[in-house]
Structures are given as structure tokens and as C-alpha cells.
PDB file of C-alpha atoms in Angstrom:
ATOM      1  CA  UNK A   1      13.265 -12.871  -9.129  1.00  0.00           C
ATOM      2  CA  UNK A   2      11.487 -13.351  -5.839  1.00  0.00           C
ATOM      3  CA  UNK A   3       8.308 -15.313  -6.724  1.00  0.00           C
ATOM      4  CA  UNK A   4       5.757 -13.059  -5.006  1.00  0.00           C
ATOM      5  CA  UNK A   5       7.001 -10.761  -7.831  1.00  0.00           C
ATOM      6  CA  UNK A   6       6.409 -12.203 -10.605  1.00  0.00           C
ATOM      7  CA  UNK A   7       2.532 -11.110 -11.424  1.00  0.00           C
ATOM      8  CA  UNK A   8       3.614  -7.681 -10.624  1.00  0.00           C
ATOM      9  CA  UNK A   9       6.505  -7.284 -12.925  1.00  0.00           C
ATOM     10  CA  UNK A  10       4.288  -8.579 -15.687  1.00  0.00           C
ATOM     11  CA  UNK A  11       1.114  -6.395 -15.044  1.00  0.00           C
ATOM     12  CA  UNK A  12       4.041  -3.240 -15.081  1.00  0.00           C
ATOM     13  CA  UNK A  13       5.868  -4.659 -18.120  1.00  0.00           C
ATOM     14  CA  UNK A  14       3.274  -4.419 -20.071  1.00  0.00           C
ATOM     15  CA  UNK A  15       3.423  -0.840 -21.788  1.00  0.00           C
ATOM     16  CA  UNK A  16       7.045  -1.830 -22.583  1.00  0.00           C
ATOM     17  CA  UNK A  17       6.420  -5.477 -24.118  1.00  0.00           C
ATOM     18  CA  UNK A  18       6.107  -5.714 -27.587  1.00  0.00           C
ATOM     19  CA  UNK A  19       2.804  -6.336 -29.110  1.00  0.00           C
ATOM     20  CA  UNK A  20       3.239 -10.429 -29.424  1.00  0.00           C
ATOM     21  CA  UNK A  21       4.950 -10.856 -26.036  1.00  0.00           C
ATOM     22  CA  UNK A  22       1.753  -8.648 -24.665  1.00  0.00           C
ATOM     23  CA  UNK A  23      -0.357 -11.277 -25.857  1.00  0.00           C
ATOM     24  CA  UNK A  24       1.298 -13.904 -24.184  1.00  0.00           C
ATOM     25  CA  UNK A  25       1.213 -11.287 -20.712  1.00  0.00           C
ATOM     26  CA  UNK A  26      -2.577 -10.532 -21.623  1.00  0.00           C
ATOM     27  CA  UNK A  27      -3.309 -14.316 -21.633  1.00  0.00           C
ATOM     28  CA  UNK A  28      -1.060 -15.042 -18.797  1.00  0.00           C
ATOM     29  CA  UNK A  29      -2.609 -12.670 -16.808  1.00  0.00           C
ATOM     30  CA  UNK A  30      -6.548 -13.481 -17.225  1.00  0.00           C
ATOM     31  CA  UNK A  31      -5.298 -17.588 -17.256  1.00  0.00           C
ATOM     32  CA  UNK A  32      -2.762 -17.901 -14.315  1.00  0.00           C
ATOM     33  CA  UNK A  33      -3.629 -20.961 -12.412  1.00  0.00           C
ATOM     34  CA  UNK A  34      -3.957 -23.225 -16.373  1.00  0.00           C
ATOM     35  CA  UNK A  35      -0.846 -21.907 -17.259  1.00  0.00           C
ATOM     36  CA  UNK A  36       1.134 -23.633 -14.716  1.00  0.00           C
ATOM     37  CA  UNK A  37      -0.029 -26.412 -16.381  1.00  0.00           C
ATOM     38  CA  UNK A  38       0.863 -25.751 -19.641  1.00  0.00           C
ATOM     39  CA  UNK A  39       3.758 -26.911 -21.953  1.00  0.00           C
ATOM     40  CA  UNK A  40       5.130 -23.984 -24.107  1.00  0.00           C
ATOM     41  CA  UNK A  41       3.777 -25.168 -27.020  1.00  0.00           C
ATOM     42  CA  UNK A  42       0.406 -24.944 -25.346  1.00  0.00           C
ATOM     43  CA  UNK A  43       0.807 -21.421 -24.002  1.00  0.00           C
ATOM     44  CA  UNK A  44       1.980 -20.293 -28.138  1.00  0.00           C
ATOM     45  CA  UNK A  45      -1.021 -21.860 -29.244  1.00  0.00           C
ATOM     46  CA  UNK A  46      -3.404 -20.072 -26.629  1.00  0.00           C
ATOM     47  CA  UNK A  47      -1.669 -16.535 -26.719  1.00  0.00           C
ATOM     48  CA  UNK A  48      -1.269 -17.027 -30.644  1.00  0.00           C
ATOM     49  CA  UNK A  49       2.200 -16.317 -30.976  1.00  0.00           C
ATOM     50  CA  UNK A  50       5.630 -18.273 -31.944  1.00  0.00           C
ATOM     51  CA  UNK A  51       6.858 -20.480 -29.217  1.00  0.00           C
ATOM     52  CA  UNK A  52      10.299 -17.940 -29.546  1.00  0.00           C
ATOM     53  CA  UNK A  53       8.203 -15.290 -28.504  1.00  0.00           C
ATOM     54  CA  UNK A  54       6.912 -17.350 -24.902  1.00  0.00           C
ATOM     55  CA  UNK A  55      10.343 -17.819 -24.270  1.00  0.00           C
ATOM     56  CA  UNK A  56      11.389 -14.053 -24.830  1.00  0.00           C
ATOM     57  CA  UNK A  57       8.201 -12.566 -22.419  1.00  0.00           C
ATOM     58  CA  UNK A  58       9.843 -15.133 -19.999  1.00  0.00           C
ATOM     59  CA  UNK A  59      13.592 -12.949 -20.095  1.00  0.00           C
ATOM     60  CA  UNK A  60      11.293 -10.099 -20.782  1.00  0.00           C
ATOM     61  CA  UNK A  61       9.644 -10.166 -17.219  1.00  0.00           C
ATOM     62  CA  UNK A  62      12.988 -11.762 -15.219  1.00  0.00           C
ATOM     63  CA  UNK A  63      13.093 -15.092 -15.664  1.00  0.00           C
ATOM     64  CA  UNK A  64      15.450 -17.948 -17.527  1.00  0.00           C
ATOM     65  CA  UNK A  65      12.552 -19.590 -19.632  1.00  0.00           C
ATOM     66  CA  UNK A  66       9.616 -20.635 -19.680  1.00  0.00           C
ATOM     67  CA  UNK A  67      10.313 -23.730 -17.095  1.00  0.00           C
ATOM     68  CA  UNK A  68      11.948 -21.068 -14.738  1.00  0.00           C
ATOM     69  CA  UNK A  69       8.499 -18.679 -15.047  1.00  0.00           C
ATOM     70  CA  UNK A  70       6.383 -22.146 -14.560  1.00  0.00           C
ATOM     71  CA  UNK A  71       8.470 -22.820 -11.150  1.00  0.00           C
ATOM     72  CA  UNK A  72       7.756 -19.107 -10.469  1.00  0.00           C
ATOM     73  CA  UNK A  73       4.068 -18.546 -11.366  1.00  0.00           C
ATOM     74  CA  UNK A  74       3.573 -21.672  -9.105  1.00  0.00           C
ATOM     75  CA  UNK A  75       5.368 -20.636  -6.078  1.00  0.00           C
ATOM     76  CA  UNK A  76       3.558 -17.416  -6.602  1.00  0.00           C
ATOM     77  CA  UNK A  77      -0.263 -18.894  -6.603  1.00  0.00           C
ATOM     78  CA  UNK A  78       0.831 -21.250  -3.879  1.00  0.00           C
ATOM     79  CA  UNK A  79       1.409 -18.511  -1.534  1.00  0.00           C
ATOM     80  CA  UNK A  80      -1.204 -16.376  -2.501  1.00  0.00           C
ATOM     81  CA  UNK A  81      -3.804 -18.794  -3.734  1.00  0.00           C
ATOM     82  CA  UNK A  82      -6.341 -15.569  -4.065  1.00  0.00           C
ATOM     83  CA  UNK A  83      -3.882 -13.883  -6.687  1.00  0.00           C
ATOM     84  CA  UNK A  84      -5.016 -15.600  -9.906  1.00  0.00           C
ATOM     85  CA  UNK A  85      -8.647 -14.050  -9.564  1.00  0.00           C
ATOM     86  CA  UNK A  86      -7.493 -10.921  -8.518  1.00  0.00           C
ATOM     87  CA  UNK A  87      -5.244  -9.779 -11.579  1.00  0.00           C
ATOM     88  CA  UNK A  88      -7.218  -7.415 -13.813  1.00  0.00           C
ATOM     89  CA  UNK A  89      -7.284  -7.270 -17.547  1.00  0.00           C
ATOM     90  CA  UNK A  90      -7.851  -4.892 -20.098  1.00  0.00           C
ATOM     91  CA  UNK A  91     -10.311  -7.198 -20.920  1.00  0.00           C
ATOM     92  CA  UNK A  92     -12.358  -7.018 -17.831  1.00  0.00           C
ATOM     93  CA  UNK A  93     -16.129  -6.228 -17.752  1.00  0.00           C
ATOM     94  CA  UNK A  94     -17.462  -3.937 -15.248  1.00  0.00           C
ATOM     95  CA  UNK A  95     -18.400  -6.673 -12.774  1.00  0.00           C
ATOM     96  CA  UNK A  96     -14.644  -8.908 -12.866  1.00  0.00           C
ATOM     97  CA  UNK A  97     -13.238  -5.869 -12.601  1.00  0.00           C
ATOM     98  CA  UNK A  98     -15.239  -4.176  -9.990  1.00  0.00           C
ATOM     99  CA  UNK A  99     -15.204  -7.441  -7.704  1.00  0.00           C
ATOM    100  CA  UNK A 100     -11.432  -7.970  -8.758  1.00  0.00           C
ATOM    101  CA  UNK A 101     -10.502  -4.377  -7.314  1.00  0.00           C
ATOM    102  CA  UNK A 102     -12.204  -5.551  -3.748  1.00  0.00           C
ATOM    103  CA  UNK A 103     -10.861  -8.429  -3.664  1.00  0.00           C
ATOM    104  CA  UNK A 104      -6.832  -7.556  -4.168  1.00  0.00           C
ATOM    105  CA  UNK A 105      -7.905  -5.015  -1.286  1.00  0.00           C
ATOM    106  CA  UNK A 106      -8.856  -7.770   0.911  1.00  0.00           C
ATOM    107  CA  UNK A 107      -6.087  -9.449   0.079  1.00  0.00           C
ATOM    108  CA  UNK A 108      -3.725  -7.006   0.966  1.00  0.00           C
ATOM    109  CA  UNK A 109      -5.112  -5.950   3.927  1.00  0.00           C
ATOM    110  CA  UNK A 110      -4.784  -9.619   5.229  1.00  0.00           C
ATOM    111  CA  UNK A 111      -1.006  -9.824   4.147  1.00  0.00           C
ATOM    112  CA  UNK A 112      -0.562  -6.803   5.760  1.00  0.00           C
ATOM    113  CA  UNK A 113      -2.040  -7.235   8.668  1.00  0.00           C
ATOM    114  CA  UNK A 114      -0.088 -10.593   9.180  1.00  0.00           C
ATOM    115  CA  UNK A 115       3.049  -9.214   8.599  1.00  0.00           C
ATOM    116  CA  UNK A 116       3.425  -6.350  11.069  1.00  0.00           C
ATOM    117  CA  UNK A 117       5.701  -6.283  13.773  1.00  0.00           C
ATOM    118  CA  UNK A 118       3.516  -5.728  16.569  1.00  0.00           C
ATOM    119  CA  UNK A 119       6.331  -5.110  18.959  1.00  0.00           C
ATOM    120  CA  UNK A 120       7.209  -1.642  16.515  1.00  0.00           C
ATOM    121  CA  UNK A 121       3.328  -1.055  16.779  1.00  0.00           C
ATOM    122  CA  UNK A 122       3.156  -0.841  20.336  1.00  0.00           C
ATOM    123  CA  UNK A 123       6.248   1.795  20.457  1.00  0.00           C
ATOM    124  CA  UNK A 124       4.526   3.585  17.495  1.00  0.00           C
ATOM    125  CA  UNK A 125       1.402   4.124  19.952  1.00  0.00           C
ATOM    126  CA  UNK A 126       3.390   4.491  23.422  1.00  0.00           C
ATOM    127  CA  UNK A 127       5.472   7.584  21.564  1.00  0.00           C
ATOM    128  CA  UNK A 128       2.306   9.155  20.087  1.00  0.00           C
ATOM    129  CA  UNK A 129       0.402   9.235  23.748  1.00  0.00           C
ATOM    130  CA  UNK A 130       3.813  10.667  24.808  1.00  0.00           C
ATOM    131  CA  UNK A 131       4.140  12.942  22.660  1.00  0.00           C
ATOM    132  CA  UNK A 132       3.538  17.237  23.006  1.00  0.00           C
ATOM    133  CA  UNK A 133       3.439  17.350  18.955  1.00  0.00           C
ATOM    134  CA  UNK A 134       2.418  14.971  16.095  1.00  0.00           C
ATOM    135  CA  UNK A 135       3.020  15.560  13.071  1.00  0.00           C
ATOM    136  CA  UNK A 136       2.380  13.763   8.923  1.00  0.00           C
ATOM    137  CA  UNK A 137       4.474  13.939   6.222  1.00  0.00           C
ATOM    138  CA  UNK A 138       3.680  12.532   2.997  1.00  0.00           C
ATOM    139  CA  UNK A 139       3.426  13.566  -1.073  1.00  0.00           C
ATOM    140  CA  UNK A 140       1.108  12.878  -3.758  1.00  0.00           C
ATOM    141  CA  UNK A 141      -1.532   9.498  -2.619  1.00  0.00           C
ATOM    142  CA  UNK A 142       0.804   9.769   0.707  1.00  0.00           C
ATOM    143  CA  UNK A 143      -0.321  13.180   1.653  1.00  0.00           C
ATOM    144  CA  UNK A 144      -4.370  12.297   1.317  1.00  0.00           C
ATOM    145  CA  UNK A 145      -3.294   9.625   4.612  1.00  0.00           C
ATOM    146  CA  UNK A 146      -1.863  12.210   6.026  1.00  0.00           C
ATOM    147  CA  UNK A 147      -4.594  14.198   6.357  1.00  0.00           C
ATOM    148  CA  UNK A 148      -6.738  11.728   7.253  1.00  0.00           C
ATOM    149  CA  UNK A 149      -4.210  10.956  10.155  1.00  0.00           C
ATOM    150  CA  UNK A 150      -4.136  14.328  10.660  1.00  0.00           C
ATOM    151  CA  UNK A 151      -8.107  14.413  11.153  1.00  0.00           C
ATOM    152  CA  UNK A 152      -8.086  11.396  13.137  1.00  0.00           C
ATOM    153  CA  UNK A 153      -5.908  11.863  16.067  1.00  0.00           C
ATOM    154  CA  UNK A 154      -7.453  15.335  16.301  1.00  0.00           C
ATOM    155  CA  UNK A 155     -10.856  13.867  17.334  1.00  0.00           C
ATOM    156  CA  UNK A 156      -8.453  11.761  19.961  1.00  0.00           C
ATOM    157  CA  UNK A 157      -7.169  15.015  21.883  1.00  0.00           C
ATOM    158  CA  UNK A 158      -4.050  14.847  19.959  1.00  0.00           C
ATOM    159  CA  UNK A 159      -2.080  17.725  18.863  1.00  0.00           C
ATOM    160  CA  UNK A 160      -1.655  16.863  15.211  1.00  0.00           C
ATOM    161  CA  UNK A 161      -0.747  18.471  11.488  1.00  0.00           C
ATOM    162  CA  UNK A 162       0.010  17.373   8.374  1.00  0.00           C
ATOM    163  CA  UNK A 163       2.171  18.487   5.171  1.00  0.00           C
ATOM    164  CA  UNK A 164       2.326  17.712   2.323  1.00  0.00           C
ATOM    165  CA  UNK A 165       4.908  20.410   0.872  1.00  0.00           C
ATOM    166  CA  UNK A 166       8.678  19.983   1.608  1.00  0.00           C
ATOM    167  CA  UNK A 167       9.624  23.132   2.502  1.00  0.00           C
ATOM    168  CA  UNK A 168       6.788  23.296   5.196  1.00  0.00           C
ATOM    169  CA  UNK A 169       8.028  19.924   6.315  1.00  0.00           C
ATOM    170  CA  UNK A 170      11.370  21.510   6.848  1.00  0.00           C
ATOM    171  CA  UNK A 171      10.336  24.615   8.618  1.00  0.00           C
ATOM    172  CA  UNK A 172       7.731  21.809  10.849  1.00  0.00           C
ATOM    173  CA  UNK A 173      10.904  20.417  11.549  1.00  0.00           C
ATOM    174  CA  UNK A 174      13.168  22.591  12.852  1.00  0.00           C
ATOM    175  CA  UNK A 175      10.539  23.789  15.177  1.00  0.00           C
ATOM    176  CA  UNK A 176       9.473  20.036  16.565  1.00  0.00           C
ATOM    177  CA  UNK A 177      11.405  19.194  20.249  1.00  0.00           C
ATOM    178  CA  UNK A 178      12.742  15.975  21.616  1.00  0.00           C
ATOM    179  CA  UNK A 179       9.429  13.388  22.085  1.00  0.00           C
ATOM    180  CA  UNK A 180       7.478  14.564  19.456  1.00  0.00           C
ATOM    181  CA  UNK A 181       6.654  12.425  16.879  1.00  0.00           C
ATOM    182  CA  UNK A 182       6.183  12.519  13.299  1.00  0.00           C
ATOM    183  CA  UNK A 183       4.832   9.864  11.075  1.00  0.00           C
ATOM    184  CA  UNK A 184       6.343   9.982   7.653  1.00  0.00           C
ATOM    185  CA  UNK A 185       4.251   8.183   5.142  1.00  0.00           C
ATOM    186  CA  UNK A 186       5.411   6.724   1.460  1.00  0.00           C
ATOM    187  CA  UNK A 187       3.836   3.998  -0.821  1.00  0.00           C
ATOM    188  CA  UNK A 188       7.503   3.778  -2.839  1.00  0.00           C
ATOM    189  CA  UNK A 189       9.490   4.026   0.430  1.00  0.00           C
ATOM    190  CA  UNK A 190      12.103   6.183  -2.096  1.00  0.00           C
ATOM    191  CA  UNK A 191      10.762   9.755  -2.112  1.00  0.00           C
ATOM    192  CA  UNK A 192      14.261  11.546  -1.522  1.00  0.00           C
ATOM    193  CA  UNK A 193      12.955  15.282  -0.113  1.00  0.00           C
ATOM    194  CA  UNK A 194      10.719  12.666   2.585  1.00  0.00           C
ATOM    195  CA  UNK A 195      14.054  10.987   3.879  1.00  0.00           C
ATOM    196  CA  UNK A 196      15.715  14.796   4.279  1.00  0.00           C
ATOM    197  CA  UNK A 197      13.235  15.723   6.091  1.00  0.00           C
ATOM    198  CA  UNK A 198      12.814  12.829   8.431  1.00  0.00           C
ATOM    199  CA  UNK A 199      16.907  13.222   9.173  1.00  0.00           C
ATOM    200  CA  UNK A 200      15.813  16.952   9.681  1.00  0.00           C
ATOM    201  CA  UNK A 201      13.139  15.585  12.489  1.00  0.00           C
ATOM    202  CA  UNK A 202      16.270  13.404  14.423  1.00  0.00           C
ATOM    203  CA  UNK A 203      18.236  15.687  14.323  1.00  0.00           C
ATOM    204  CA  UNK A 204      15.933  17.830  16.447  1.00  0.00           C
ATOM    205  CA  UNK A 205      15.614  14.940  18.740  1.00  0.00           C
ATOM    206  CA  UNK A 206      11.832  14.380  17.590  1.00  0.00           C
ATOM    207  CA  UNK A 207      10.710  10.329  16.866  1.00  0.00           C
ATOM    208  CA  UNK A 208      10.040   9.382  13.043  1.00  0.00           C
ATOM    209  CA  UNK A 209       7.722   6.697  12.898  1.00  0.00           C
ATOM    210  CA  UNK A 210       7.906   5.580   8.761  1.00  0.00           C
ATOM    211  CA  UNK A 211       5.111   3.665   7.259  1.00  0.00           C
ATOM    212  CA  UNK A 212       6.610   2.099   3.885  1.00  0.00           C
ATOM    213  CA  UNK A 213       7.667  -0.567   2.312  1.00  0.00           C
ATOM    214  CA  UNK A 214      10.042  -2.973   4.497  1.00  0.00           C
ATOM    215  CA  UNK A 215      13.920  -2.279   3.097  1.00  0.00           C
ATOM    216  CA  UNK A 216      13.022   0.872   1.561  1.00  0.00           C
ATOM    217  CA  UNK A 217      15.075   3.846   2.498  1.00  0.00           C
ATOM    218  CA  UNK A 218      12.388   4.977   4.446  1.00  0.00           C
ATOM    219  CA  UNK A 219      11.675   2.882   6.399  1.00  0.00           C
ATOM    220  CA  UNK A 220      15.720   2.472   7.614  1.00  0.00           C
ATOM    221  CA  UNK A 221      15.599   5.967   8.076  1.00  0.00           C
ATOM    222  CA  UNK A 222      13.009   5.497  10.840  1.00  0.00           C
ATOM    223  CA  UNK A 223      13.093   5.306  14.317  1.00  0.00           C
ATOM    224  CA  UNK A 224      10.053   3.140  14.501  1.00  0.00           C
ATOM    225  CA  UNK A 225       9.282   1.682  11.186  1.00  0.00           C
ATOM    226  CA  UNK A 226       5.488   0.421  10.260  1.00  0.00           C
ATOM    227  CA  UNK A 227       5.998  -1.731   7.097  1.00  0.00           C
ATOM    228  CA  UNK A 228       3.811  -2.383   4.708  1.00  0.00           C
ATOM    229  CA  UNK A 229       4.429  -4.319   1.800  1.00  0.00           C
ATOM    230  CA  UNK A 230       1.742  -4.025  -1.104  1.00  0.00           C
ATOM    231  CA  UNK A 231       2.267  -4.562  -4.423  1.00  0.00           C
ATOM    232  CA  UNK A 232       0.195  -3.038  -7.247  1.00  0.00           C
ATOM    233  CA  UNK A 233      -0.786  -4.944 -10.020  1.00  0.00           C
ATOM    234  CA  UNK A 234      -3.449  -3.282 -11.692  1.00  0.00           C
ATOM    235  CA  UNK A 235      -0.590  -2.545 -14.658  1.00  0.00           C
ATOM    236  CA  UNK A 236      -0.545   1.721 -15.516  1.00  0.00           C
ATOM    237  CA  UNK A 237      -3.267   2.339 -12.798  1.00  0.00           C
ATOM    238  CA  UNK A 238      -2.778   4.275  -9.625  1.00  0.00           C
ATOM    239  CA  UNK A 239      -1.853   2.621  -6.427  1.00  0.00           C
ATOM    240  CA  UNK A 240      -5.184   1.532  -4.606  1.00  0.00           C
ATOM    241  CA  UNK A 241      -4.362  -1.514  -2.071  1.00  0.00           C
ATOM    242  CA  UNK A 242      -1.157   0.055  -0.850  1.00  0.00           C
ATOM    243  CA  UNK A 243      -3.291   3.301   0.371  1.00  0.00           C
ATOM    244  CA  UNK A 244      -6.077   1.271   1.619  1.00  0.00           C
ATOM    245  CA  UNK A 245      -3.681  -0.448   3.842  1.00  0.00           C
ATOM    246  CA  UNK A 246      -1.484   2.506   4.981  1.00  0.00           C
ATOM    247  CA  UNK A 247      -5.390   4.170   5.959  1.00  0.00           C
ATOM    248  CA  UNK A 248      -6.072   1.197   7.979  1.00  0.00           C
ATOM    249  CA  UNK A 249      -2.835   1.485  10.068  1.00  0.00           C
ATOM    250  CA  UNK A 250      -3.497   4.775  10.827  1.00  0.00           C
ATOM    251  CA  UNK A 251      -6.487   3.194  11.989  1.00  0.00           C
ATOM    252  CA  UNK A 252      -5.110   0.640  14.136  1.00  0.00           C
ATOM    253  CA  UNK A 253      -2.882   3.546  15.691  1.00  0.00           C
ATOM    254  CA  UNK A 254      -6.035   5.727  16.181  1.00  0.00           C
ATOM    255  CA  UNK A 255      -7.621   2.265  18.362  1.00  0.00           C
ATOM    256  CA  UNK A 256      -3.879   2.106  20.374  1.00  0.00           C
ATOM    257  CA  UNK A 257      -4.137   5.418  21.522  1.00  0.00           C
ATOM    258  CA  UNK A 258      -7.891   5.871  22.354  1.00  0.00           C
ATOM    259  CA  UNK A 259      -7.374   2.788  24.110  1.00  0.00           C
ATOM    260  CA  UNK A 260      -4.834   4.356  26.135  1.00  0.00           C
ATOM    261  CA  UNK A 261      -6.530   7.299  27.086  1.00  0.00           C
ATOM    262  CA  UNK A 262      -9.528   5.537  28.315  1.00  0.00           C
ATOM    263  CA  UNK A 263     -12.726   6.501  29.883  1.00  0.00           C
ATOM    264  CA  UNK A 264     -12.265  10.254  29.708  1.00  0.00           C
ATOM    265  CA  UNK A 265     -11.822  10.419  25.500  1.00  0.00           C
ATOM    266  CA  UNK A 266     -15.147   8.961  25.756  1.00  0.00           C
ATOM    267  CA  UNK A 267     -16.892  11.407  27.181  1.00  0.00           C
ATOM    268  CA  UNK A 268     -15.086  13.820  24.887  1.00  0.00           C
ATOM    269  CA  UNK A 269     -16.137  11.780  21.991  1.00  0.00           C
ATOM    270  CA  UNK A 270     -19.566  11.399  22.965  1.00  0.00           C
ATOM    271  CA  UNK A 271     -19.468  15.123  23.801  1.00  0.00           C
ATOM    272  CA  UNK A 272     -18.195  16.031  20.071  1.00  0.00           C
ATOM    273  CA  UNK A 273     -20.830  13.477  18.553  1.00  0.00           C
ATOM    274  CA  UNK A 274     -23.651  15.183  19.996  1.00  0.00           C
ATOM    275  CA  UNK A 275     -22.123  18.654  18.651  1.00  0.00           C
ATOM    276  CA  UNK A 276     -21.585  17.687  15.053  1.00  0.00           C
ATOM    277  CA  UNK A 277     -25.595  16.333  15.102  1.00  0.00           C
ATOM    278  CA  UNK A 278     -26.536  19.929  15.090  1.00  0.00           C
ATOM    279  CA  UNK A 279     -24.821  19.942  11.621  1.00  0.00           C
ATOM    280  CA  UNK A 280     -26.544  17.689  10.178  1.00  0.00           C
ATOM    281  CA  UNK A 281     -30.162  17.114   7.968  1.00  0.00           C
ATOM    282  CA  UNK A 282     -32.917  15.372  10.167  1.00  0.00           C
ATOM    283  CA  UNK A 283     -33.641  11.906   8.992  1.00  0.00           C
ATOM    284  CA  UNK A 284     -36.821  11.560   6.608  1.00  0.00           C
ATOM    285  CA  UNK A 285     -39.672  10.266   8.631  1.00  0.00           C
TER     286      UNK A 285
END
């Protein structure tokens, strides 16, 4: 198991674990940078189990024994020296929690952010400025970005849609010409009617720019993959980070292409501010 893992396999084992190996998760979980230097005897004591019942959680969550999760857990917290305040708990009050839930954000968004391939970013804005059509795809958390993509590039003069149902992603297909571009989104990088419809899109002669997770069949089905690689670890609870960060590259694409436009979206922008102030309240005095 690759150590970056680790935490996450735990927090998503958890629901299968059996009630005494939970304990040892539960206390793993709120007590990650002591544990390292525990001896297994040490970690039974804490989590109030049998010392055969550390060493099981250990094969439970990947690992050879408890030595082997030690080396692991380590590796982990020495990449990511953030991670062991940022794992939440059942047993979290409304402030660790709160403050834990920003702070995995942050962290993300920094991984992230140092990972991208810049080089695949500045194609990804080049084809959109090029483009006669734009167009989202994405499901379930996927298809909220999409929207907002959607509503995004529209205030940059860009011919946008989005969908989020596969058979109008089909039909949006078949109808898209060489050049134009469409930006397939997925947080599991798996979603099989996505990948048939982004084959659908070369096939027409149309760009797919995929935002997923690096590896994923997504984003190898690309023609100019955006990865993002954010694991969840908040256990049963749904993705958060991973969206936060696929909202902030649509973002970052939004700044490449109004940068490329120049002066004149500006005075279209300014234009559109001052016609949306008619829609709104005066401010109190």
C-alpha cells in the first residue's frame, strides 16, 4: 500500500471493521502522530483491545503488521505533516470538526495546486479560446462543477453548456465539430457512461479536456488531462476537498482565458456588472 493511502483506507474501512478493530481505527485516527511512537502493546492498551486484534486492523487496512503500518503511518505524516490534525472523528465537537473540514480543504488545494502539469494547463486554455463550442459533462457532485463552469465561461464571452444526463451528453456529442472542446469532469475518474461519451466527443473530432484523478480511466481517455488527486477521508461522508479543488481549476481556467482575451472582456465585464446592480437591494444607510 502506497503510504499516502494509508489514513484513507482506514477512515473508509471503518463501516466494515469489526467493533474491536474500530476501536483501534477510532483511536488511530484522533492519535496519529503518538502512535508512530507506540509499541503494540501500547496501542492494545490505549484502544482497549487484545494485542491480536492491533495486529488484525493492521491486515484489515493493507498492511503486514503492526511494524509495516508504523513504517507506513510515518511515511504518511512525513509527507503530509498537516494530515494528523485534519482526520475527523466521530468523536469530534463542533469546533475540531468544523476547523478540521477547512483545514483538509486547504490542504488539498495546496497538493493540488503543486501537482498540476502546467504545460496540459496551458493547452487546456489555448483550446478553450479556440474553440466555437464548450461544453461540461459530469454526474452527481461532478455535474454541480459543471454548471458552475458552465456559468463561468458564460460571463467570459464563451459559448458554453453543461449536462449532466447521458443521453443529452450523447446527442451534445454527435452535434459538437472538430475544435470544440468539452471538459469532462469526475471525482472517481471511473464513471463508465462519462468515458462513452468522451470517445463519442473524439470521434467527432471535438477536444476532451478530463479533470480526474491521475491514472483513472478518465483521465487516459483525454486529450488534455487536468489531474487532480484528492483523497477523502472524512470516512461515509460525501466528497468535499475533491470538489473544492475541481471548482478552483475551473477557476484557474476562467483567469487563462480572460487573460487571453484582454482589454475588451473588461469592458464587457464592467458593462454586465453595472447591469446586474439594477437587480439588486440598495445597501442600508
Amino acid at each position: 500500500m502506497k503510504p499516502a493511502e494509508l489514513t484513507w483506507a482506514i477512515s473508509k474501512s471503518l463501516p466494515e471493521l469489526r467493533k474491536s478493530e474500530r476501536k483501534v481505527a477510532e483511536y488511530i485516527l484522533a492519535n496519529l502522530t503518538d502512535v508512530i511512537r507506540m509499541r503494540i502493546v501500547d496501542l492494545a492498551e490505549k484502544a482497549e483491545v487484545s494485542e491480536p486484534t492491533v495486529v488484525r486492523f493492521c491486515r484489515a487496512v493493507g498492511c503486514d503488521g503492526f511494524q509495516d503500518f508504523k513504517m507506513s503511518l510515518a511515511q504518511q505524516l512525513a509527507s503530509s505533516p498537516s494530515y494528523g490534525q485534519i482526520a475527523v472523528t466521530d468523536k469530534d465537537s463542533v469546533a475540531e470538526y468544523t476547523f478540521k473540514v477547512f483545514d483538509s480543504t486547504v490542504d488539498t488545494l495546496l497538493k493540488v495546486r503543486d501537482a498540476l502539469d502546467l504545460r496540459m494547463l496551458d493547452l487546456a486554455v489555448k483550446a478553450i479560446c479556440a474553440a466555437n463550442r464548450v461544453e461540461f459533462y459530469g454526474f452527481g457532485a461532478s455535474a454541480a462543477v459543471a454548471f458552475d463552469g458552465q456559468h463561468k465561461f458564460f460571463r467570459l464571452q464563451v459559448s458554453a453548456a453543461a449536462y449532466a444526463d447521458p443521453h443529452l451528453q450523447n446527442m451534445s456529442a454527435t452535434f459538437l465539430s472538430p475544435g470544440d472542446v468539452v471538459i469532462a469532469i469526475s471525482q472517481s475518474g471511473r464513471t463508465t457512461t462519462l468515458i462513452k461519451a468522451m470517445e463519442l466527443v473524439k470521434k467527432r473530432g471535438a477536444i476532451v479536456i478530463g479533470i480526474a484523478p491521475s491514472g483513472s480511466p478518465v483521465a487516459r481517455a483525454a486529450t488534455i488531462p487536468l489531474t487532480v488527486d484528492a483523497k477523502e477521508d472524512f470516512q461515509i461522508y460525501t466528497p468535499l476537498s475533491s470538489r473544492i479543488a475541481h471548482l478552483v481549476l475551473i477557476d484557474v481556467l476562467a483567469i487563462g482565458i480572460a487573460q487571453h482575451k484582454g482589454s475588451q472582456l473588461q469592458e464587457h465585464l464592467l458593462e454586465m456588472q453595472h447591469g446586474l446592480e439594477e437587480l439588486r437591494a440598495p445597501m442600508d444607510e
